[in-house]
Amino acid sequence: MPSSSRTAALRGRFVTFTGNPFTMPPEDALHVEEDGLILIENGKISHCGAYDALRAKVPEGVTVTHYPDSLISAGFIDTHVHYPQLPVIASWGEQLLEWLQQYVFPTEAKFSSPEFAQAIARAFLQELLRNGTTTAAVYCTVHPESVTAFFQESEKLGTRMIAGKVLMDRNAPDNLRDTAQQGFDESQKLIETWHNKGRQLYAITPRFAITSTPEQLECAGALFHSRDDLFMQTHLAENEDEIAFVKTLFPERSSYLDVYDKAGLVGPRAIFGHAIHMHEHDFQQCHDTHCTLAHCPTSNLFLGSGAFRLFDAVDPRRPVNVGLGTDIGAGTSFSLLSTMGEAYKVSLMAGKQRLHAIQAFWLATAGAAQALHLDDKIGTIAPGMEADLCVLDPAATSLLALRTKECASMADLLFVLMTLGDDRSVKATWVDGRPVYVRPEAV
Ligand code: GUN
Ligand code: ZN
C-alpha cells in the first residue's frame, strides 16, 4: 500500500496524450506504454515510462501496485455537472423549463440544510470516483451552505474540484432566489474561503440568463474579473423555448452569448454548458475569447434539447475549446465512458461526422484540462502532473471480455470501452497519489 506521504508506484499499460487528435492523425497524438511504470512522490508523478527502464527508481519500501490486463488513463474530467440534482436523475416526461420547475427547483430547495447537502455531496463524489472521474466543474445551489458542504467533502478526498454557488435573482421560486448584492457578497466570501484552498477552485455560477437580472450578471462579471484565475460557469443556447425567453428578457442584445459578453462573462475559464443552437458568429466569438463549451450528450438526448455540432465547434480554422459534461441530473450517466459513447452517436446524427475514439478520450482528459487551463496540473500522465488516474478493465463484463479480445488496435479497444463501458469498467481510481476507489471483486 502507498504510504501516507502519497508516494506510490503503479505498473501496467497506460495511455496519455502528447498532442491534439483533432489537429493531427489521432494515433499520433496518443502515447501507449505497453508495460509502464508510474512513480508518484507527494501526490505528483515523478517519473513515468517503460517498467524495465524505470524499475530501479522505485524507492525502497514502496510496493508496486500491479494492474495486469488493464488500461491506466489520466482521471476523467467532467466539465458540467450539478451535484444537487443527484436525487432527480431519471425524472420523466419534461423538457428543460418545465423539468426545472417540476423536479429541479423543489429538490434544490432542500440544500438549505447543511446535513442534507453534506450527505448528497458525499454520495455524489463517491459516484464520480466509481466512474473514474477525478475533476469536475460542479454547480451547487443558491445556498452558500451547499458550497461549503461540497468543498468540505472534496477536501477530505483530496480531489481537484471546481464549484460555485448558483446565482438566481428572478424567475425562480422565492426560497431559491438571492439578490444581486447578496449573491455578490456570498460568492465573494466563498471565493475567499475556498478558491485555491488545497485543490479546490471557485466558479462564479449565474445559472443562466433567464434567472439573473442584468444587474446580477454585472455583479457576476465583476466577481469573475476580481482575480485572474477564477472560473465562470453557466448555460447557453440549450433549448428553443429557453432561447426565445432570453430574447424577450434581453431584446437589446444581439445574441444569447452577447447577453453574457456584455456582462463581462465571456473569456478564458468561462464554461458554457450545452451551446447547441449556435450560429457561426457565436463559435467565432468563442474562439476569439478562448472560452469553453461543455458538450453534454446524454442530457441533450434525455431532455430532447438538440444535437451539439462538435465538429463545427472544433473546426481547425477557428477551434473552440470543448470538454464533455455529464450534466447530472438531466444527464443519465455519471460515466464519461458512456458520455463519450453518446457523443459519438450525436456527432453522427448532427452532421454525419465520426468522432474517433482517441478524440473522445482526449475530450475527457487532456482536452478538457486544456479547455479549463489546468493542463499544467491534470489530464495527462507525465512528470510533474498531479497523480489523478483511473484504471480501466477491458474485460469488466462477459460481453466486454469477448469483444475486447478481438481488438487489434488501441483505437478499437478505446472505442469498445466507450461504447460498452461504464462504471463497471473502472477497476480503481487514484486521486492525489492515493487509491480512493477500488472496485469490489465479484464473488
Ligand atoms: N439551464 C438552467 N439550469 C439548468 C439545469 O439545471 N440543467 C440543465 N440541463 N439546463 C439548465
Ligand atoms: Zn447544467
Short mmCIF file of C-alpha atoms and ligand atoms in Angstrom, two decimals:
data_model
loop_
_atom_site.label_atom_id
_atom_site.label_comp_id
_atom_site.label_asym_id
_atom_site.label_seq_id
_atom_site.Cartn_x
_atom_site.Cartn_y
_atom_site.Cartn_z
CA MET A 1 0.00 0.00 0.00
CA PRO A 2 1.21 3.53 -0.66
CA SER A 3 2.44 5.44 2.33
CA SER A 4 0.57 8.41 3.74
CA SER A 5 3.12 10.68 2.03
CA ARG A 6 1.35 9.89 -1.23
CA THR A 7 4.37 8.08 -2.59
CA ALA A 8 3.45 5.13 -4.76
CA ALA A 9 4.23 3.12 -7.86
CA LEU A 10 1.77 1.70 -10.41
CA ARG A 11 2.67 -0.85 -13.05
CA GLY A 12 0.54 -1.55 -16.11
CA ARG A 13 -0.31 -0.48 -19.62
CA PHE A 14 -1.01 3.23 -19.76
CA VAL A 15 -2.11 5.77 -22.37
CA THR A 16 -1.59 9.50 -22.37
CA PHE A 17 -1.77 12.38 -24.84
CA THR A 18 1.18 14.15 -26.40
CA GLY A 19 -0.86 16.15 -28.92
CA ASN A 20 -4.35 17.18 -30.02
CA PRO A 21 -6.05 14.39 -32.03
CA PHE A 22 -8.34 16.92 -33.74
CA THR A 23 -5.36 18.58 -35.43
CA MET A 24 -3.17 15.56 -36.25
CA PRO A 25 -3.73 11.91 -37.09
CA PRO A 26 -5.36 10.66 -33.84
CA GLU A 27 -2.89 7.80 -33.35
CA ASP A 28 0.00 10.30 -33.44
CA ALA A 29 -1.49 12.22 -30.51
CA LEU A 30 -1.58 9.23 -28.16
CA HIS A 31 1.34 7.61 -26.38
CA VAL A 32 0.84 3.97 -25.40
CA GLU A 33 3.18 2.36 -22.86
CA GLU A 34 2.54 -1.37 -23.04
CA ASP A 35 4.22 -2.27 -19.75
CA GLY A 36 4.55 1.01 -17.93
CA LEU A 37 5.59 2.28 -14.54
CA ILE A 38 4.18 5.44 -12.97
CA LEU A 39 6.11 6.70 -9.96
CA ILE A 40 4.37 9.12 -7.61
CA GLU A 41 6.00 11.31 -4.97
CA ASN A 42 3.97 13.58 -2.71
CA GLY A 43 0.91 13.17 -4.91
CA LYS A 44 2.69 14.11 -8.13
CA ILE A 45 4.03 11.95 -10.92
CA SER A 46 7.82 12.00 -10.67
CA HIS A 47 8.63 9.52 -13.44
CA CYS A 48 6.69 7.51 -15.97
CA GLY A 49 7.69 5.28 -18.84
CA ALA A 50 8.66 1.69 -19.56
CA TYR A 51 8.71 -0.56 -16.49
CA ASP A 52 12.04 -2.09 -17.42
CA ALA A 53 13.72 1.30 -17.77
CA LEU A 54 12.33 2.72 -14.52
CA ARG A 55 12.05 -0.22 -12.11
CA ALA A 56 15.34 0.72 -10.39
CA LYS A 57 13.85 4.08 -9.42
CA VAL A 58 11.14 2.60 -7.18
CA PRO A 59 12.09 3.86 -3.70
CA GLU A 60 12.87 1.28 -1.08
CA GLY A 61 9.84 0.29 0.93
CA VAL A 62 7.37 1.26 -1.82
CA THR A 63 5.33 -1.66 -3.10
CA VAL A 64 4.48 -1.59 -6.80
CA THR A 65 0.72 -1.86 -7.35
CA HIS A 66 0.41 -4.03 -10.45
CA TYR A 67 -2.57 -3.80 -12.79
CA PRO A 68 -2.09 -6.56 -15.35
CA ASP A 69 -4.59 -6.72 -18.26
CA SER A 70 -5.78 -3.19 -17.53
CA LEU A 71 -5.50 0.23 -19.10
CA ILE A 72 -4.44 3.20 -16.99
CA SER A 73 -5.53 6.67 -18.07
CA ALA A 74 -5.43 10.12 -16.57
CA GLY A 75 -8.56 10.57 -14.44
CA PHE A 76 -11.63 11.73 -16.34
CA ILE A 77 -12.75 15.36 -16.25
CA ASP A 78 -16.45 16.27 -16.23
CA THR A 79 -16.84 19.90 -17.35
CA HIS A 80 -20.52 20.34 -16.43
CA VAL A 81 -22.50 18.68 -13.64
CA HIS A 82 -24.97 19.58 -10.85
CA TYR A 83 -24.36 17.75 -7.57
CA PRO A 84 -27.72 18.74 -6.01
CA GLN A 85 -29.51 17.05 -8.89
CA LEU A 86 -28.34 13.57 -7.97
CA PRO A 87 -31.78 12.88 -6.43
CA VAL A 88 -33.67 13.89 -9.62
CA ILE A 89 -31.75 11.85 -12.18
CA ALA A 90 -34.20 9.88 -14.37
CA SER A 91 -37.27 12.08 -13.82
CA TRP A 92 -39.89 11.50 -16.50
CA GLY A 93 -41.60 13.49 -19.15
CA GLU A 94 -40.50 17.15 -19.34
CA GLN A 95 -38.23 19.35 -21.38
CA LEU A 96 -35.87 21.93 -19.92
CA LEU A 97 -38.01 24.75 -18.49
CA GLU A 98 -40.81 22.51 -17.17
CA TRP A 99 -38.27 19.96 -15.92
CA LEU A 100 -36.55 22.69 -13.87
CA GLN A 101 -39.88 23.80 -12.34
CA GLN A 102 -41.26 20.36 -11.67
CA TYR A 103 -38.23 18.43 -10.49
CA VAL A 104 -35.10 20.51 -10.01
CA PHE A 105 -36.22 23.56 -8.05
CA PRO A 106 -38.13 21.63 -5.35
CA THR A 107 -35.09 19.40 -4.81
CA GLU A 108 -32.57 22.25 -4.80
CA ALA A 109 -34.63 23.94 -2.06
CA LYS A 110 -33.64 21.14 0.32
CA PHE A 111 -30.00 22.26 0.23
CA SER A 112 -30.62 24.97 2.80
CA SER A 113 -29.91 22.09 5.19
CA PRO A 114 -26.15 21.61 5.65
CA GLU A 115 -26.74 17.99 6.73
CA PHE A 116 -28.71 17.17 3.59
CA ALA A 117 -26.13 18.96 1.43
CA GLN A 118 -23.30 17.03 3.05
CA ALA A 119 -24.99 13.66 2.54
CA ILE A 120 -25.66 14.33 -1.15
CA ALA A 121 -22.19 15.85 -1.72
CA ARG A 122 -20.63 12.73 -0.25
CA ALA A 123 -22.76 10.37 -2.35
CA PHE A 124 -22.10 12.45 -5.47
CA LEU A 125 -18.32 12.43 -5.04
CA GLN A 126 -18.38 8.67 -4.49
CA GLU A 127 -20.27 8.29 -7.78
CA LEU A 128 -17.67 10.38 -9.58
CA LEU A 129 -14.84 8.24 -8.22
CA ARG A 130 -16.67 4.97 -9.02
CA ASN A 131 -16.75 6.24 -12.60
CA GLY A 132 -13.10 7.26 -12.80
CA THR A 133 -13.86 10.99 -12.71
CA THR A 134 -11.32 12.93 -10.66
CA THR A 135 -12.13 16.56 -11.54
CA ALA A 136 -15.49 18.20 -12.27
CA ALA A 137 -16.98 21.66 -12.77
CA VAL A 138 -19.88 21.49 -10.37
CA TYR A 139 -22.99 23.62 -9.78
CA CYS A 140 -24.12 23.81 -6.16
CA THR A 141 -27.39 25.59 -5.22
CA VAL A 142 -28.18 29.17 -4.27
CA HIS A 143 -27.40 28.31 -0.61
CA PRO A 144 -23.80 29.05 0.45
CA GLU A 145 -24.14 26.02 2.77
CA SER A 146 -24.34 23.79 -0.30
CA VAL A 147 -20.95 25.07 -1.49
CA THR A 148 -19.33 24.70 1.91
CA ALA A 149 -20.60 21.12 2.18
CA PHE A 150 -19.32 20.25 -1.27
CA PHE A 151 -15.83 21.69 -0.84
CA GLN A 152 -15.52 20.15 2.63
CA GLU A 153 -16.26 16.69 1.23
CA SER A 154 -13.94 17.22 -1.74
CA GLU A 155 -11.17 18.38 0.56
CA LYS A 156 -11.45 15.16 2.58
CA LEU A 157 -10.89 13.12 -0.58
CA GLY A 158 -8.17 15.39 -1.96
CA THR A 159 -9.99 15.82 -5.28
CA ARG A 160 -9.39 18.83 -7.52
CA MET A 161 -12.87 20.29 -7.94
CA ILE A 162 -14.30 23.47 -9.43
CA ALA A 163 -17.59 24.57 -7.87
CA GLY A 164 -19.70 27.58 -7.02
CA LYS A 165 -22.91 28.97 -5.57
CA VAL A 166 -25.74 29.32 -8.09
CA LEU A 167 -26.87 32.93 -8.59
CA MET A 168 -30.62 33.42 -9.24
CA ASP A 169 -32.48 36.66 -8.57
CA ARG A 170 -35.53 36.21 -10.80
CA ASN A 171 -37.76 33.62 -12.47
CA ALA A 172 -37.18 31.12 -9.69
CA PRO A 173 -39.17 30.18 -6.56
CA ASP A 174 -38.96 32.54 -3.53
CA ASN A 175 -36.91 30.06 -1.50
CA LEU A 176 -34.27 29.79 -4.23
CA ARG A 177 -33.72 33.45 -5.02
CA ASP A 178 -30.94 35.71 -3.81
CA THR A 179 -30.46 39.34 -4.81
CA ALA A 180 -27.69 40.82 -6.92
CA GLN A 181 -25.98 42.22 -3.81
CA GLN A 182 -26.50 39.10 -1.67
CA GLY A 183 -25.25 36.84 -4.45
CA PHE A 184 -22.18 39.04 -4.86
CA ASP A 185 -21.40 39.13 -1.13
CA GLU A 186 -21.94 35.40 -0.60
CA SER A 187 -19.87 34.46 -3.64
CA GLN A 188 -17.07 36.78 -2.57
CA LYS A 189 -16.93 35.19 0.86
CA LEU A 190 -16.88 31.70 -0.61
CA ILE A 191 -14.08 32.71 -3.00
CA GLU A 192 -12.02 34.00 -0.09
CA THR A 193 -12.54 30.76 1.81
CA TRP A 194 -12.23 28.17 -0.93
CA HIS A 195 -10.52 29.38 -4.10
CA ASN A 196 -7.10 27.74 -4.30
CA LYS A 197 -7.55 26.21 -0.84
CA GLY A 198 -5.60 23.00 -1.45
CA ARG A 199 -7.01 21.65 -4.71
CA GLN A 200 -10.36 23.49 -4.60
CA LEU A 201 -11.23 26.10 -7.23
CA TYR A 202 -14.14 28.51 -7.39
CA ALA A 203 -16.52 29.15 -10.30
CA ILE A 204 -18.86 32.16 -10.37
CA THR A 205 -22.14 30.44 -11.24
CA PRO A 206 -25.03 32.51 -12.63
CA ARG A 207 -27.46 29.68 -13.51
CA PHE A 208 -28.48 31.17 -16.89
CA ALA A 209 -29.71 34.41 -18.40
CA ILE A 210 -33.34 33.64 -17.52
CA THR A 211 -32.77 33.51 -13.76
CA SER A 212 -30.50 36.55 -13.39
CA THR A 213 -31.31 40.24 -13.83
CA PRO A 214 -28.87 42.32 -15.88
CA GLU A 215 -27.72 43.73 -12.52
CA GLN A 216 -26.87 40.28 -11.19
CA LEU A 217 -24.99 39.36 -14.37
CA GLU A 218 -22.98 42.58 -13.99
CA CYS A 219 -22.11 41.58 -10.42
CA ALA A 220 -21.08 38.12 -11.65
CA GLY A 221 -18.85 39.79 -14.26
CA ALA A 222 -17.24 41.99 -11.61
CA LEU A 223 -16.51 38.92 -9.48
CA PHE A 224 -15.13 36.99 -12.47
CA HIS A 225 -12.64 39.81 -13.07
CA SER A 226 -11.76 40.28 -9.40
CA ARG A 227 -8.95 37.70 -9.77
CA ASP A 228 -7.19 36.32 -12.80
CA ASP A 229 -7.73 32.60 -12.17
CA LEU A 230 -11.41 32.30 -11.26
CA PHE A 231 -13.82 30.19 -13.30
CA MET A 232 -17.30 31.13 -14.52
CA GLN A 233 -19.96 28.60 -15.46
CA THR A 234 -23.44 29.00 -16.90
CA HIS A 235 -25.81 27.56 -19.51
CA LEU A 236 -26.04 28.72 -23.12
CA ALA A 237 -28.45 28.05 -26.01
CA GLU A 238 -29.67 24.67 -24.79
CA ASN A 239 -33.36 24.71 -25.69
CA GLU A 240 -35.52 26.64 -28.17
CA ASP A 241 -38.09 27.85 -25.60
CA GLU A 242 -35.23 28.98 -23.36
CA ILE A 243 -33.66 30.95 -26.21
CA ALA A 244 -36.99 32.63 -27.06
CA PHE A 245 -37.44 33.62 -23.39
CA VAL A 246 -33.92 35.09 -23.26
CA LYS A 247 -34.76 37.19 -26.35
CA THR A 248 -37.78 38.71 -24.55
CA LEU A 249 -35.71 39.42 -21.43
CA PHE A 250 -32.76 40.97 -23.29
CA PRO A 251 -34.23 42.45 -26.52
CA GLU A 252 -31.30 44.83 -26.92
CA ARG A 253 -28.71 42.06 -27.09
CA SER A 254 -27.61 40.70 -30.46
CA SER A 255 -27.43 37.06 -29.31
CA TYR A 256 -27.67 34.82 -26.24
CA LEU A 257 -23.87 34.83 -25.98
CA ASP A 258 -23.91 38.63 -26.24
CA VAL A 259 -26.01 38.76 -23.02
CA TYR A 260 -23.09 37.18 -21.18
CA ASP A 261 -20.43 39.08 -23.11
CA LYS A 262 -21.89 42.48 -22.25
CA ALA A 263 -21.76 41.48 -18.57
CA GLY A 264 -18.06 40.57 -18.82
CA LEU A 265 -18.70 36.83 -18.53
CA VAL A 266 -17.03 35.59 -21.71
CA GLY A 267 -13.32 34.79 -21.67
CA PRO A 268 -10.74 32.22 -20.60
CA ARG A 269 -12.07 29.91 -17.82
CA ALA A 270 -15.71 30.68 -18.73
CA ILE A 271 -17.53 27.36 -19.26
CA PHE A 272 -20.80 27.38 -21.19
CA GLY A 273 -22.97 24.29 -20.84
CA HIS A 274 -24.68 22.84 -23.94
CA ALA A 275 -24.31 25.54 -26.67
CA ILE A 276 -26.48 23.50 -29.01
CA HIS A 277 -28.23 26.21 -31.00
CA MET A 278 -25.20 28.22 -32.09
CA HIS A 279 -24.54 30.37 -35.14
CA GLU A 280 -21.20 30.64 -36.88
CA HIS A 281 -20.60 34.07 -35.33
CA ASP A 282 -21.14 32.55 -31.86
CA PHE A 283 -18.48 29.91 -32.48
CA GLN A 284 -16.17 32.62 -33.85
CA GLN A 285 -16.71 34.71 -30.71
CA CYS A 286 -15.98 31.68 -28.50
CA HIS A 287 -12.77 31.06 -30.42
CA ASP A 288 -11.71 34.71 -30.22
CA THR A 289 -12.36 34.90 -26.47
CA HIS A 290 -10.86 31.47 -25.51
CA CYS A 291 -13.93 30.39 -23.57
CA THR A 292 -15.05 26.76 -23.28
CA LEU A 293 -18.14 24.79 -24.28
CA ALA A 294 -19.29 21.76 -22.28
CA HIS A 295 -20.86 19.13 -24.53
CA CYS A 296 -23.43 17.09 -22.58
CA PRO A 297 -24.82 14.47 -24.96
CA THR A 298 -26.80 12.27 -22.55
CA SER A 299 -28.56 15.34 -21.16
CA ASN A 300 -29.32 16.76 -24.59
CA LEU A 301 -30.87 13.46 -25.64
CA PHE A 302 -32.76 12.99 -22.36
CA LEU A 303 -34.38 16.46 -22.45
CA GLY A 304 -34.79 16.41 -26.24
CA SER A 305 -32.78 19.64 -26.43
CA GLY A 306 -30.97 19.02 -29.73
CA ALA A 307 -27.64 17.84 -31.09
CA PHE A 308 -24.39 19.71 -30.34
CA ARG A 309 -22.33 20.30 -33.51
CA LEU A 310 -18.99 19.13 -32.13
CA PHE A 311 -17.10 19.22 -35.41
CA ASP A 312 -18.34 22.74 -36.18
CA ALA A 313 -17.16 23.79 -32.72
CA VAL A 314 -13.65 22.35 -33.10
CA ASP A 315 -13.25 23.38 -36.76
CA PRO A 316 -9.45 23.80 -37.07
CA ARG A 317 -9.92 27.17 -38.86
CA ARG A 318 -11.27 28.67 -35.61
CA PRO A 319 -11.27 25.92 -32.96
CA VAL A 320 -13.31 26.41 -29.81
CA ASN A 321 -12.32 24.71 -26.54
CA VAL A 322 -14.67 21.81 -25.81
CA GLY A 323 -15.00 19.41 -22.89
CA LEU A 324 -17.54 16.71 -22.09
CA GLY A 325 -20.14 17.03 -19.34
CA THR A 326 -22.49 14.51 -17.78
CA ASP A 327 -24.93 17.25 -16.68
CA ILE A 328 -26.42 15.09 -13.94
CA GLY A 329 -29.48 15.24 -13.23
CA ALA A 330 -30.59 15.92 -16.86
CA GLY A 331 -27.77 13.64 -17.97
CA THR A 332 -28.41 9.96 -17.49
CA SER A 333 -24.98 8.62 -16.55
CA PHE A 334 -22.08 9.62 -14.33
CA SER A 335 -19.77 7.71 -16.65
CA LEU A 336 -17.52 9.70 -19.01
CA LEU A 337 -17.12 6.43 -20.94
CA SER A 338 -20.88 6.36 -21.61
CA THR A 339 -20.80 10.09 -22.32
CA MET A 340 -18.10 9.56 -24.96
CA GLY A 341 -20.21 6.79 -26.49
CA GLU A 342 -23.24 9.09 -26.72
CA ALA A 343 -21.08 11.93 -28.11
CA TYR A 344 -20.10 9.58 -30.95
CA LYS A 345 -23.76 8.95 -31.81
CA VAL A 346 -24.72 12.63 -31.54
CA SER A 347 -21.87 13.68 -33.86
CA LEU A 348 -23.08 11.23 -36.46
CA MET A 349 -26.65 12.48 -36.13
CA ALA A 350 -25.72 16.17 -36.08
CA GLY A 351 -23.54 16.20 -39.17
CA LYS A 352 -22.54 12.69 -40.23
CA GLN A 353 -19.19 13.24 -38.50
CA ARG A 354 -17.32 10.30 -36.99
CA LEU A 355 -15.84 11.01 -33.58
CA HIS A 356 -12.65 8.95 -33.33
CA ALA A 357 -12.20 7.04 -30.05
CA ILE A 358 -8.86 8.76 -29.44
CA GLN A 359 -10.54 12.15 -29.93
CA ALA A 360 -13.27 11.15 -27.47
CA PHE A 361 -10.74 10.15 -24.79
CA TRP A 362 -8.88 13.42 -25.38
CA LEU A 363 -12.10 15.38 -24.78
CA ALA A 364 -12.50 13.56 -21.45
CA THR A 365 -8.89 14.06 -20.29
CA ALA A 366 -6.14 16.22 -21.82
CA GLY A 367 -8.51 18.27 -23.98
CA ALA A 368 -10.73 19.11 -21.02
CA ALA A 369 -7.68 20.04 -18.94
CA GLN A 370 -6.54 22.40 -21.71
CA ALA A 371 -10.03 23.85 -22.05
CA LEU A 372 -10.03 24.57 -18.31
CA HIS A 373 -6.48 25.99 -18.37
CA LEU A 374 -5.46 23.26 -15.93
CA ASP A 375 -3.25 21.27 -18.31
CA ASP A 376 -0.15 22.02 -16.25
CA LYS A 377 -1.76 20.07 -13.40
CA ILE A 378 -4.18 17.40 -14.65
CA GLY A 379 -5.27 15.50 -17.76
CA THR A 380 -2.08 13.67 -18.74
CA ILE A 381 0.34 11.15 -17.29
CA ALA A 382 3.67 12.97 -17.26
CA PRO A 383 6.30 14.07 -14.76
CA GLY A 384 5.12 16.99 -12.65
CA MET A 385 1.42 16.27 -13.13
CA GLU A 386 -0.89 15.61 -10.20
CA ALA A 387 -1.42 11.88 -9.78
CA ASP A 388 -5.12 11.52 -10.66
CA LEU A 389 -5.58 8.24 -12.52
CA CYS A 390 -8.22 5.78 -13.48
CA VAL A 391 -7.59 2.10 -14.10
CA LEU A 392 -9.89 0.58 -16.70
CA ASP A 393 -10.73 -3.10 -17.03
CA PRO A 394 -11.26 -4.10 -20.67
CA ALA A 395 -12.87 -7.37 -19.53
CA ALA A 396 -15.22 -5.94 -16.90
CA THR A 397 -18.26 -7.80 -18.24
CA SER A 398 -18.50 -11.04 -20.21
CA LEU A 399 -19.53 -9.06 -23.31
CA LEU A 400 -16.60 -6.65 -22.94
CA ALA A 401 -14.23 -9.58 -22.41
CA LEU A 402 -15.46 -11.27 -25.58
CA ARG A 403 -15.36 -8.12 -27.69
CA THR A 404 -12.07 -6.66 -26.46
CA LYS A 405 -10.31 -9.99 -27.08
CA GLU A 406 -10.87 -9.25 -30.76
CA CYS A 407 -9.35 -5.73 -30.65
CA ALA A 408 -6.40 -5.36 -33.00
CA SER A 409 -5.56 -1.75 -32.13
CA MET A 410 -5.67 0.72 -29.26
CA ALA A 411 -8.23 2.79 -31.19
CA ASP A 412 -10.51 -0.23 -31.43
CA LEU A 413 -10.08 -1.02 -27.72
CA LEU A 414 -10.89 2.57 -26.72
CA PHE A 415 -13.93 2.58 -28.99
CA VAL A 416 -15.27 -0.63 -27.44
CA LEU A 417 -14.68 0.79 -23.97
CA MET A 418 -16.60 4.00 -24.74
CA THR A 419 -19.41 2.11 -26.44
CA LEU A 420 -19.91 -0.72 -23.95
CA GLY A 421 -18.11 0.51 -20.84
CA ASP A 422 -19.43 2.32 -17.78
CA ASP A 423 -18.79 2.29 -14.02
CA ARG A 424 -18.25 -1.47 -14.15
CA SER A 425 -15.15 -0.86 -16.30
CA VAL A 426 -13.43 1.19 -13.60
CA LYS A 427 -11.20 -1.07 -11.52
CA ALA A 428 -9.62 1.68 -9.42
CA THR A 429 -9.38 5.44 -9.16
CA TRP A 430 -6.36 7.27 -7.77
CA VAL A 431 -6.50 10.84 -6.53
CA ASP A 432 -3.52 12.90 -5.48
CA GLY A 433 -1.39 9.76 -5.34
CA ARG A 434 -3.80 7.66 -3.30
CA PRO A 435 -6.19 4.85 -4.30
CA VAL A 436 -9.54 6.39 -3.29
CA TYR A 437 -11.74 3.83 -5.03
CA VAL A 438 -11.16 0.14 -5.58
CA ARG A 439 -13.88 -1.85 -7.31
CA PRO A 440 -15.15 -4.68 -5.14
CA GLU A 441 -14.24 -8.02 -6.63
CA ALA A 442 -17.14 -10.12 -7.91
CA VAL A 443 -17.96 -13.07 -5.63
N1 GUN B 1 -30.41 25.52 -17.60
C1 GUN B 1 -30.54 26.21 -16.45
N2 GUN B 1 -30.43 25.39 -15.38
C2 GUN B 1 -30.23 24.17 -15.86
C3 GUN B 1 -30.04 22.89 -15.24
O1 GUN B 1 -30.03 22.75 -14.02
N3 GUN B 1 -29.86 21.84 -16.08
C4 GUN B 1 -29.84 21.97 -17.43
N4 GUN B 1 -29.65 20.89 -18.20
N5 GUN B 1 -30.03 23.14 -18.04
C5 GUN B 1 -30.23 24.23 -17.26
ZN ZN B 2 -26.48 22.04 -16.40
#
